[in-house]
Structures are given as C-alpha cells and as structure tokens.
C-alpha cells in the first residue's frame, strides 16, 4: 500500500526520516509553510524559508525517492507581527504559482485575534483568485469555536468546501466539518491533537469519505511514520483496506490534486534517484558515503504501532 503524508514539516527532519518514510511506503509528502519556533524578525528570513520549501527540500526528498510538494502562506501565529505580515503578504503571490505548490496554507487562527482574522481573509481571497486549495490550521485552544469560525469565514469568502482542508481535527470538531462538506484532516501527533488508536475509532464511526490522515511532524516530539503506522493499525483493527487507502492516500491526492500540481504519475513514473546530483553545488552525501543506495535502511521500527 502506498501512502501520502499531506502535512509534514520536513525542513525540521533529518534524512533518516526520509529513509524511514520511503521504506514504510510513503511516496509523497506535502510540506506546509509554518512557524519555525524561533520568531522571524524580518521578511528576508521568510523569503529564504519559502525558497527552501520550493527548492532544496524538494531536491532532498527526491534523493530518497519521495515526491515533495508544499503549501505557501503566512501562518496564524506570525500574522500577529503586523510589520512582518505585510511584507510576507507581498511574497506569497510570487511563490504560490511555483512548481509543486498545491495550496495556500497553513493559514487560519491561533489565538483568534483581529490580525489573524485580517490575514486569514486576505489569503483566502488570494486562494480564490488563483483557484488553489486551502489548508486550514485550527487553533489548539478553543478549538471547536475556532474550527467553526474558520469554516464560516471560508464560506463567507465564497470558497467551495471541497477546496478547503480543515486540519488538526479531533472528536469535538469532526462531525461539523464533515456535515458542511469540508475535507477533515487529522494530525497523528504524540501526546496531543490525535493518537492513532483514536483515529482508527473515528474511521470506524464515520468511514473515510472526506477524511485525511497526516503526521504534522515538525521540530517538536512527533512521528514521521504517523500515516503508515495508522494505516497498519487500522487494518489490524478491521478497518477495510479501501477505507484505509482513502484516508491515507487517495483523499489527499483528490484534495490537493485540484491544484493541478500533484498527479499520481509523479510517483508511479518516478525520476531516477541519483545521489550524485547537486543542488546549488551541494550534495546530500557526507563523509564519503557511496551514492545511489539501492535499498534504503529503515532505522525506525514499524512494530510499535501505537501513537498515544
């Protein structure tokens, strides 16, 4: 079974993670623009970060046989820095139409401030203008109200729910999200958001239509094998294979494929892996390592499936 991880912050991960994901069946990742932990103090830092998403990170993933896509946007947390936000909003249209960009995102609310609302709405208008899907970040606090509000604003701005992925759902938000016709994404993230045992029960209760599983792996304590482990656990717990395929592969392709930038042929007819290749004069190889490793070593075990 092939998997797509449609929310993975790979700039924060090592090449070991790419190797492990490829060995587990992940054929494609989508990397959303997000907050790096350390606040960015100038627009130039954001310019370099977005350039990395459409540049080196796309190259690095390909060196391990994984197709890399990204989403471009001003995240909700840094929307509260108005001077930075104004500069970033000038950059986003420049990047949104680059190769491999499949959505505007991740955008939405964090503390649900007036500035977050302002830049959320501006980016929704841009997505509508460019006819791109949207990836919504729902807040960690007051999640139910923030999720409902996010959907309300999308409708107010004339976006079709089928073009909008609402991420970081939980048991409290899933029903409304599905009933209103939005894609309901779930981040399998240890100790918070959604564990994979809970995810399996959501699949059992609601089925897989409109549901997307991702890892949201980043610089925090997170699991880049979240999609693959959830899929295997779901199969073990009796969820039909076709339902697992929808939630862990096909729905992400259908949602973000609306961009015209993401096609199944991208990985069914892949470009050869050649680790002798250079990006801006740089190689991923270190210490005299032999290029083009035919069989990638999986340095993580798939045996411990539970993500609590």
GROMACS .gro file of C-alpha atoms in nm:
model
  308
    1UNK     CA    1   0.000   0.000   0.000
    2UNK     CA    2   0.126   0.348  -0.090
    3UNK     CA    3   0.082   0.644   0.145
    4UNK     CA    4   0.080   1.022   0.117
    5UNK     CA    5   0.170   1.234   0.419
    6UNK     CA    6  -0.011   1.557   0.333
    7UNK     CA    7   0.117   1.759   0.630
    8UNK     CA    8   0.485   1.704   0.714
    9UNK     CA    9   0.732   1.978   0.809
   10UNK     CA   10   1.031   1.803   0.657
   11UNK     CA   11   1.266   2.102   0.683
   12UNK     CA   12   1.272   2.011   1.055
   13UNK     CA   13   1.353   1.643   0.993
   14UNK     CA   14   1.667   1.451   0.907
   15UNK     CA   15   1.741   1.231   0.608
   16UNK     CA   16   1.686   0.931   0.838
   17UNK     CA   17   1.320   1.030   0.841
   18UNK     CA   18   1.302   1.037   0.463
   19UNK     CA   19   1.461   0.691   0.452
   20UNK     CA   20   1.218   0.553   0.709
   21UNK     CA   21   0.915   0.706   0.540
   22UNK     CA   22   1.014   0.571   0.199
   23UNK     CA   23   1.070   0.225   0.344
   24UNK     CA   24   0.725   0.239   0.508
   25UNK     CA   25   0.552   0.316   0.178
   26UNK     CA   26   0.528   0.696   0.177
   27UNK     CA   27   0.553   0.809  -0.185
   28UNK     CA   28   0.473   1.179  -0.144
   29UNK     CA   29   0.471   1.449   0.121
   30UNK     CA   30   0.316   1.794   0.137
   31UNK     CA   31   0.510   2.046   0.344
   32UNK     CA   32   0.305   2.342   0.468
   33UNK     CA   33   0.467   2.677   0.541
   34UNK     CA   34   0.456   2.718   0.919
   35UNK     CA   35   0.604   2.877   1.232
   36UNK     CA   36   0.961   2.766   1.299
   37UNK     CA   37   0.956   2.810   1.677
   38UNK     CA   38   1.207   3.094   1.674
   39UNK     CA   39   1.017   3.411   1.574
   40UNK     CA   40   1.125   3.555   1.240
   41UNK     CA   41   1.224   3.918   1.274
   42UNK     CA   42   1.237   4.025   0.910
   43UNK     CA   43   1.085   3.947   0.572
   44UNK     CA   44   1.417   3.821   0.438
   45UNK     CA   45   1.402   3.527   0.675
   46UNK     CA   46   1.062   3.434   0.534
   47UNK     CA   47   1.190   3.474   0.178
   48UNK     CA   48   1.471   3.227   0.243
   49UNK     CA   49   1.234   2.983   0.416
   50UNK     CA   50   0.981   2.979   0.131
   51UNK     CA   51   1.268   2.942  -0.114
   52UNK     CA   52   1.381   2.633   0.078
   53UNK     CA   53   1.034   2.476   0.054
   54UNK     CA   54   1.020   2.506  -0.325
   55UNK     CA   55   1.392   2.445  -0.370
   56UNK     CA   56   1.634   2.241  -0.161
   57UNK     CA   57   1.371   2.047   0.034
   58UNK     CA   58   1.209   1.933  -0.289
   59UNK     CA   59   1.553   1.818  -0.409
   60UNK     CA   60   1.638   1.646  -0.078
   61UNK     CA   61   1.315   1.445  -0.072
   62UNK     CA   62   1.373   1.329  -0.427
   63UNK     CA   63   1.712   1.191  -0.329
   64UNK     CA   64   1.525   0.935  -0.119
   65UNK     CA   65   1.253   0.855  -0.369
   66UNK     CA   66   0.979   1.073  -0.217
   67UNK     CA   67   0.791   1.334  -0.417
   68UNK     CA   68   0.778   1.668  -0.232
   69UNK     CA   69   0.506   1.932  -0.261
   70UNK     CA   70   0.436   2.231  -0.041
   71UNK     CA   71   0.180   2.491   0.055
   72UNK     CA   72   0.260   2.862   0.078
   73UNK     CA   73   0.117   3.102   0.333
   74UNK     CA   74   0.156   3.327   0.634
   75UNK     CA   75   0.092   3.120   0.946
   76UNK     CA   76  -0.156   3.242   1.204
   77UNK     CA   77   0.096   3.292   1.485
   78UNK     CA   78   0.321   3.525   1.288
   79UNK     CA   79   0.021   3.711   1.149
   80UNK     CA   80   0.026   3.893   1.483
   81UNK     CA   81   0.351   4.067   1.382
   82UNK     CA   82   0.189   4.322   1.152
   83UNK     CA   83   0.510   4.462   1.002
   84UNK     CA   84   0.634   4.112   0.916
   85UNK     CA   85   0.290   4.006   0.792
   86UNK     CA   86   0.263   4.295   0.549
   87UNK     CA   87   0.596   4.205   0.394
   88UNK     CA   88   0.514   3.835   0.375
   89UNK     CA   89   0.184   3.907   0.203
   90UNK     CA   90   0.382   4.070  -0.078
   91UNK     CA   91   0.588   3.750  -0.116
   92UNK     CA   92   0.309   3.493  -0.118
   93UNK     CA   93   0.172   3.557  -0.471
   94UNK     CA   94   0.528   3.528  -0.604
   95UNK     CA   95   0.563   3.178  -0.458
   96UNK     CA   96   0.207   3.048  -0.485
   97UNK     CA   97   0.232   2.971  -0.856
   98UNK     CA   98   0.570   2.795  -0.842
   99UNK     CA   99   0.604   2.430  -0.941
  100UNK     CA  100   0.499   2.190  -0.666
  101UNK     CA  101   0.283   2.437  -0.470
  102UNK     CA  102  -0.052   2.267  -0.410
  103UNK     CA  103  -0.236   2.508  -0.177
  104UNK     CA  104  -0.236   2.827   0.024
  105UNK     CA  105  -0.160   2.724   0.379
  106UNK     CA  106  -0.137   2.652   0.652
  107UNK     CA  107  -0.345   2.953   0.748
  108UNK     CA  108  -0.620   3.026   0.998
  109UNK     CA  109  -0.637   3.105   1.367
  110UNK     CA  110  -0.411   3.063   1.669
  111UNK     CA  111  -0.535   3.300   1.941
  112UNK     CA  112  -0.817   3.423   1.714
  113UNK     CA  113  -0.700   3.784   1.717
  114UNK     CA  114  -0.807   4.065   1.486
  115UNK     CA  115  -0.476   4.050   1.296
  116UNK     CA  116  -0.506   3.674   1.247
  117UNK     CA  117  -0.853   3.728   1.107
  118UNK     CA  118  -0.732   4.003   0.872
  119UNK     CA  119  -0.453   3.800   0.714
  120UNK     CA  120  -0.659   3.481   0.707
  121UNK     CA  121  -0.920   3.658   0.497
  122UNK     CA  122  -0.662   3.816   0.265
  123UNK     CA  123  -0.509   3.475   0.197
  124UNK     CA  124  -0.848   3.316   0.135
  125UNK     CA  125  -0.913   3.582  -0.127
  126UNK     CA  126  -0.577   3.505  -0.288
  127UNK     CA  127  -0.653   3.133  -0.296
  128UNK     CA  128  -0.985   3.204  -0.462
  129UNK     CA  129  -0.818   3.433  -0.716
  130UNK     CA  130  -0.554   3.171  -0.800
  131UNK     CA  131  -0.804   2.882  -0.784
  132UNK     CA  132  -0.590   2.696  -0.531
  133UNK     CA  133  -0.700   2.469  -0.245
  134UNK     CA  134  -0.658   2.594   0.111
  135UNK     CA  135  -0.506   2.420   0.414
  136UNK     CA  136  -0.652   2.548   0.741
  137UNK     CA  137  -0.470   2.535   1.075
  138UNK     CA  138  -0.727   2.511   1.354
  139UNK     CA  139  -0.630   2.655   1.694
  140UNK     CA  140  -0.500   2.443   1.978
  141UNK     CA  141  -0.708   2.641   2.228
  142UNK     CA  142  -1.081   2.693   2.196
  143UNK     CA  143  -1.062   2.454   1.901
  144UNK     CA  144  -1.432   2.395   1.845
  145UNK     CA  145  -1.518   2.764   1.817
  146UNK     CA  146  -1.208   2.832   1.608
  147UNK     CA  147  -1.285   2.548   1.370
  148UNK     CA  148  -1.645   2.657   1.321
  149UNK     CA  149  -1.533   3.016   1.270
  150UNK     CA  150  -1.274   2.906   1.012
  151UNK     CA  151  -1.541   2.731   0.808
  152UNK     CA  152  -1.779   3.025   0.842
  153UNK     CA  153  -1.515   3.264   0.704
  154UNK     CA  154  -1.432   3.032   0.414
  155UNK     CA  155  -1.800   3.022   0.314
  156UNK     CA  156  -1.829   3.398   0.358
  157UNK     CA  157  -1.540   3.445   0.112
  158UNK     CA  158  -1.701   3.218  -0.144
  159UNK     CA  159  -1.471   2.918  -0.122
  160UNK     CA  160  -1.620   2.579  -0.201
  161UNK     CA  161  -1.580   2.344   0.099
  162UNK     CA  162  -1.440   2.083  -0.140
  163UNK     CA  163  -1.138   2.313  -0.196
  164UNK     CA  164  -1.065   2.352   0.176
  165UNK     CA  165  -0.883   2.108   0.407
  166UNK     CA  166  -0.952   2.168   0.775
  167UNK     CA  167  -0.658   2.018   0.966
  168UNK     CA  168  -0.590   1.920   1.329
  169UNK     CA  169  -0.945   1.795   1.380
  170UNK     CA  170  -1.050   1.588   1.680
  171UNK     CA  171  -1.363   1.414   1.807
  172UNK     CA  172  -1.514   1.751   1.901
  173UNK     CA  173  -1.491   1.902   1.552
  174UNK     CA  174  -1.516   1.618   1.301
  175UNK     CA  175  -1.893   1.595   1.270
  176UNK     CA  176  -1.947   1.961   1.178
  177UNK     CA  177  -1.654   1.955   0.938
  178UNK     CA  178  -1.791   1.653   0.750
  179UNK     CA  179  -2.151   1.774   0.759
  180UNK     CA  180  -2.051   2.103   0.599
  181UNK     CA  181  -1.865   1.931   0.316
  182UNK     CA  182  -1.506   2.022   0.407
  183UNK     CA  183  -1.212   1.782   0.400
  184UNK     CA  184  -1.144   1.675   0.760
  185UNK     CA  185  -0.774   1.616   0.823
  186UNK     CA  186  -0.626   1.468   1.141
  187UNK     CA  187  -0.269   1.507   1.265
  188UNK     CA  188  -0.131   1.194   1.430
  189UNK     CA  189   0.085   1.374   1.683
  190UNK     CA  190   0.207   1.211   2.006
  191UNK     CA  191   0.058   1.331   2.335
  192UNK     CA  192  -0.168   1.592   2.171
  193UNK     CA  193  -0.401   1.652   1.876
  194UNK     CA  194  -0.483   1.290   1.775
  195UNK     CA  195  -0.337   0.947   1.856
  196UNK     CA  196  -0.373   0.670   1.602
  197UNK     CA  197  -0.593   0.447   1.818
  198UNK     CA  198  -0.841   0.735   1.841
  199UNK     CA  199  -0.804   0.786   1.467
  200UNK     CA  200  -0.898   0.426   1.399
  201UNK     CA  201  -1.214   0.471   1.604
  202UNK     CA  202  -1.303   0.783   1.405
  203UNK     CA  203  -1.266   0.584   1.083
  204UNK     CA  204  -1.484   0.312   1.232
  205UNK     CA  205  -1.755   0.562   1.328
  206UNK     CA  206  -1.752   0.797   1.026
  207UNK     CA  207  -1.593   0.598   0.746
  208UNK     CA  208  -1.317   0.751   0.534
  209UNK     CA  209  -1.508   0.976   0.296
  210UNK     CA  210  -1.362   1.331   0.323
  211UNK     CA  211  -1.113   1.217   0.592
  212UNK     CA  212  -0.736   1.268   0.558
  213UNK     CA  213  -0.465   1.134   0.790
  214UNK     CA  214  -0.131   1.315   0.828
  215UNK     CA  215   0.162   1.325   1.070
  216UNK     CA  216   0.224   1.703   1.104
  217UNK     CA  217   0.577   1.600   1.204
  218UNK     CA  218   0.790   1.904   1.288
  219UNK     CA  219   1.065   2.020   1.525
  220UNK     CA  220   0.865   1.901   1.827
  221UNK     CA  221   0.817   1.549   1.959
  222UNK     CA  222   0.643   1.399   1.659
  223UNK     CA  223   0.619   1.086   1.444
  224UNK     CA  224   0.702   1.100   1.072
  225UNK     CA  225   0.563   0.747   1.034
  226UNK     CA  226   0.224   0.858   1.166
  227UNK     CA  227   0.036   0.785   0.843
  228UNK     CA  228   0.193   0.444   0.780
  229UNK     CA  229   0.153   0.333   1.142
  230UNK     CA  230  -0.209   0.448   1.149
  231UNK     CA  231  -0.281   0.258   0.828
  232UNK     CA  232  -0.131  -0.063   0.959
  233UNK     CA  233  -0.312  -0.032   1.293
  234UNK     CA  234  -0.642   0.036   1.115
  235UNK     CA  235  -0.601  -0.278   0.905
  236UNK     CA  236  -0.520  -0.480   1.216
  237UNK     CA  237  -0.833  -0.344   1.387
  238UNK     CA  238  -1.055  -0.450   1.097
  239UNK     CA  239  -1.100  -0.127   0.901
  240UNK     CA  240  -1.150  -0.227   0.533
  241UNK     CA  241  -0.846  -0.177   0.314
  242UNK     CA  242  -1.031   0.056   0.076
  243UNK     CA  243  -1.123   0.285   0.367
  244UNK     CA  244  -0.761   0.292   0.480
  245UNK     CA  245  -0.649   0.373   0.127
  246UNK     CA  246  -0.892   0.665   0.109
  247UNK     CA  247  -0.782   0.818   0.440
  248UNK     CA  248  -0.409   0.759   0.398
  249UNK     CA  249  -0.365   0.815   0.024
  250UNK     CA  250  -0.650   0.888  -0.217
  251UNK     CA  251  -0.832   1.169  -0.035
  252UNK     CA  252  -0.515   1.374  -0.005
  253UNK     CA  253  -0.449   1.325  -0.375
  254UNK     CA  254  -0.806   1.426  -0.462
  255UNK     CA  255  -0.800   1.735  -0.237
  256UNK     CA  256  -0.461   1.876  -0.332
  257UNK     CA  257  -0.468   1.742  -0.687
  258UNK     CA  258  -0.719   2.019  -0.756
  259UNK     CA  259  -0.416   2.250  -0.777
  260UNK     CA  260  -0.305   2.080  -1.099
  261UNK     CA  261   0.040   2.041  -0.945
  262UNK     CA  262   0.005   1.694  -0.789
  263UNK     CA  263  -0.055   1.384  -1.001
  264UNK     CA  264  -0.028   1.013  -0.929
  265UNK     CA  265   0.200   0.975  -1.230
  266UNK     CA  266   0.459   1.180  -1.040
  267UNK     CA  267   0.547   0.877  -0.828
  268UNK     CA  268   0.416   0.592  -1.043
  269UNK     CA  269   0.664   0.703  -1.311
  270UNK     CA  270   0.937   0.845  -1.088
  271UNK     CA  271   1.258   1.017  -1.178
  272UNK     CA  272   1.561   0.800  -1.105
  273UNK     CA  273   1.731   0.851  -0.769
  274UNK     CA  274   2.083   0.978  -0.833
  275UNK     CA  275   2.257   1.084  -0.514
  276UNK     CA  276   2.547   1.220  -0.715
  277UNK     CA  277   2.325   1.513  -0.809
  278UNK     CA  278   2.395   1.858  -0.669
  279UNK     CA  279   2.167   2.142  -0.565
  280UNK     CA  280   2.331   2.485  -0.584
  281UNK     CA  281   2.662   2.298  -0.571
  282UNK     CA  282   2.565   2.096  -0.263
  283UNK     CA  283   2.518   1.721  -0.220
  284UNK     CA  284   2.317   1.537   0.045
  285UNK     CA  285   2.614   1.300   0.087
  286UNK     CA  286   2.859   1.337   0.375
  287UNK     CA  287   3.177   1.164   0.481
  288UNK     CA  288   3.247   0.981   0.156
  289UNK     CA  289   2.917   0.796   0.159
  290UNK     CA  290   2.854   0.598  -0.158
  291UNK     CA  291   2.578   0.749  -0.375
  292UNK     CA  292   2.266   0.576  -0.502
  293UNK     CA  293   2.193   0.338  -0.216
  294UNK     CA  294   1.961   0.082  -0.375
  295UNK     CA  295   1.799  -0.045  -0.058
  296UNK     CA  296   1.726   0.226   0.196
  297UNK     CA  297   1.772   0.130   0.558
  298UNK     CA  298   1.464   0.173   0.775
  299UNK     CA  299   1.609   0.293   1.103
  300UNK     CA  300   1.272   0.300   1.272
  301UNK     CA  301   1.066   0.001   1.367
  302UNK     CA  302   0.708  -0.030   1.244
  303UNK     CA  303   0.640  -0.288   1.516
  304UNK     CA  304   0.538  -0.040   1.786
  305UNK     CA  305   0.227   0.097   1.617
  306UNK     CA  306   0.057   0.289   1.896
  307UNK     CA  307   0.094   0.669   1.898
  308UNK     CA  308  -0.067   0.794   2.217
   0.00000   0.00000   0.00000
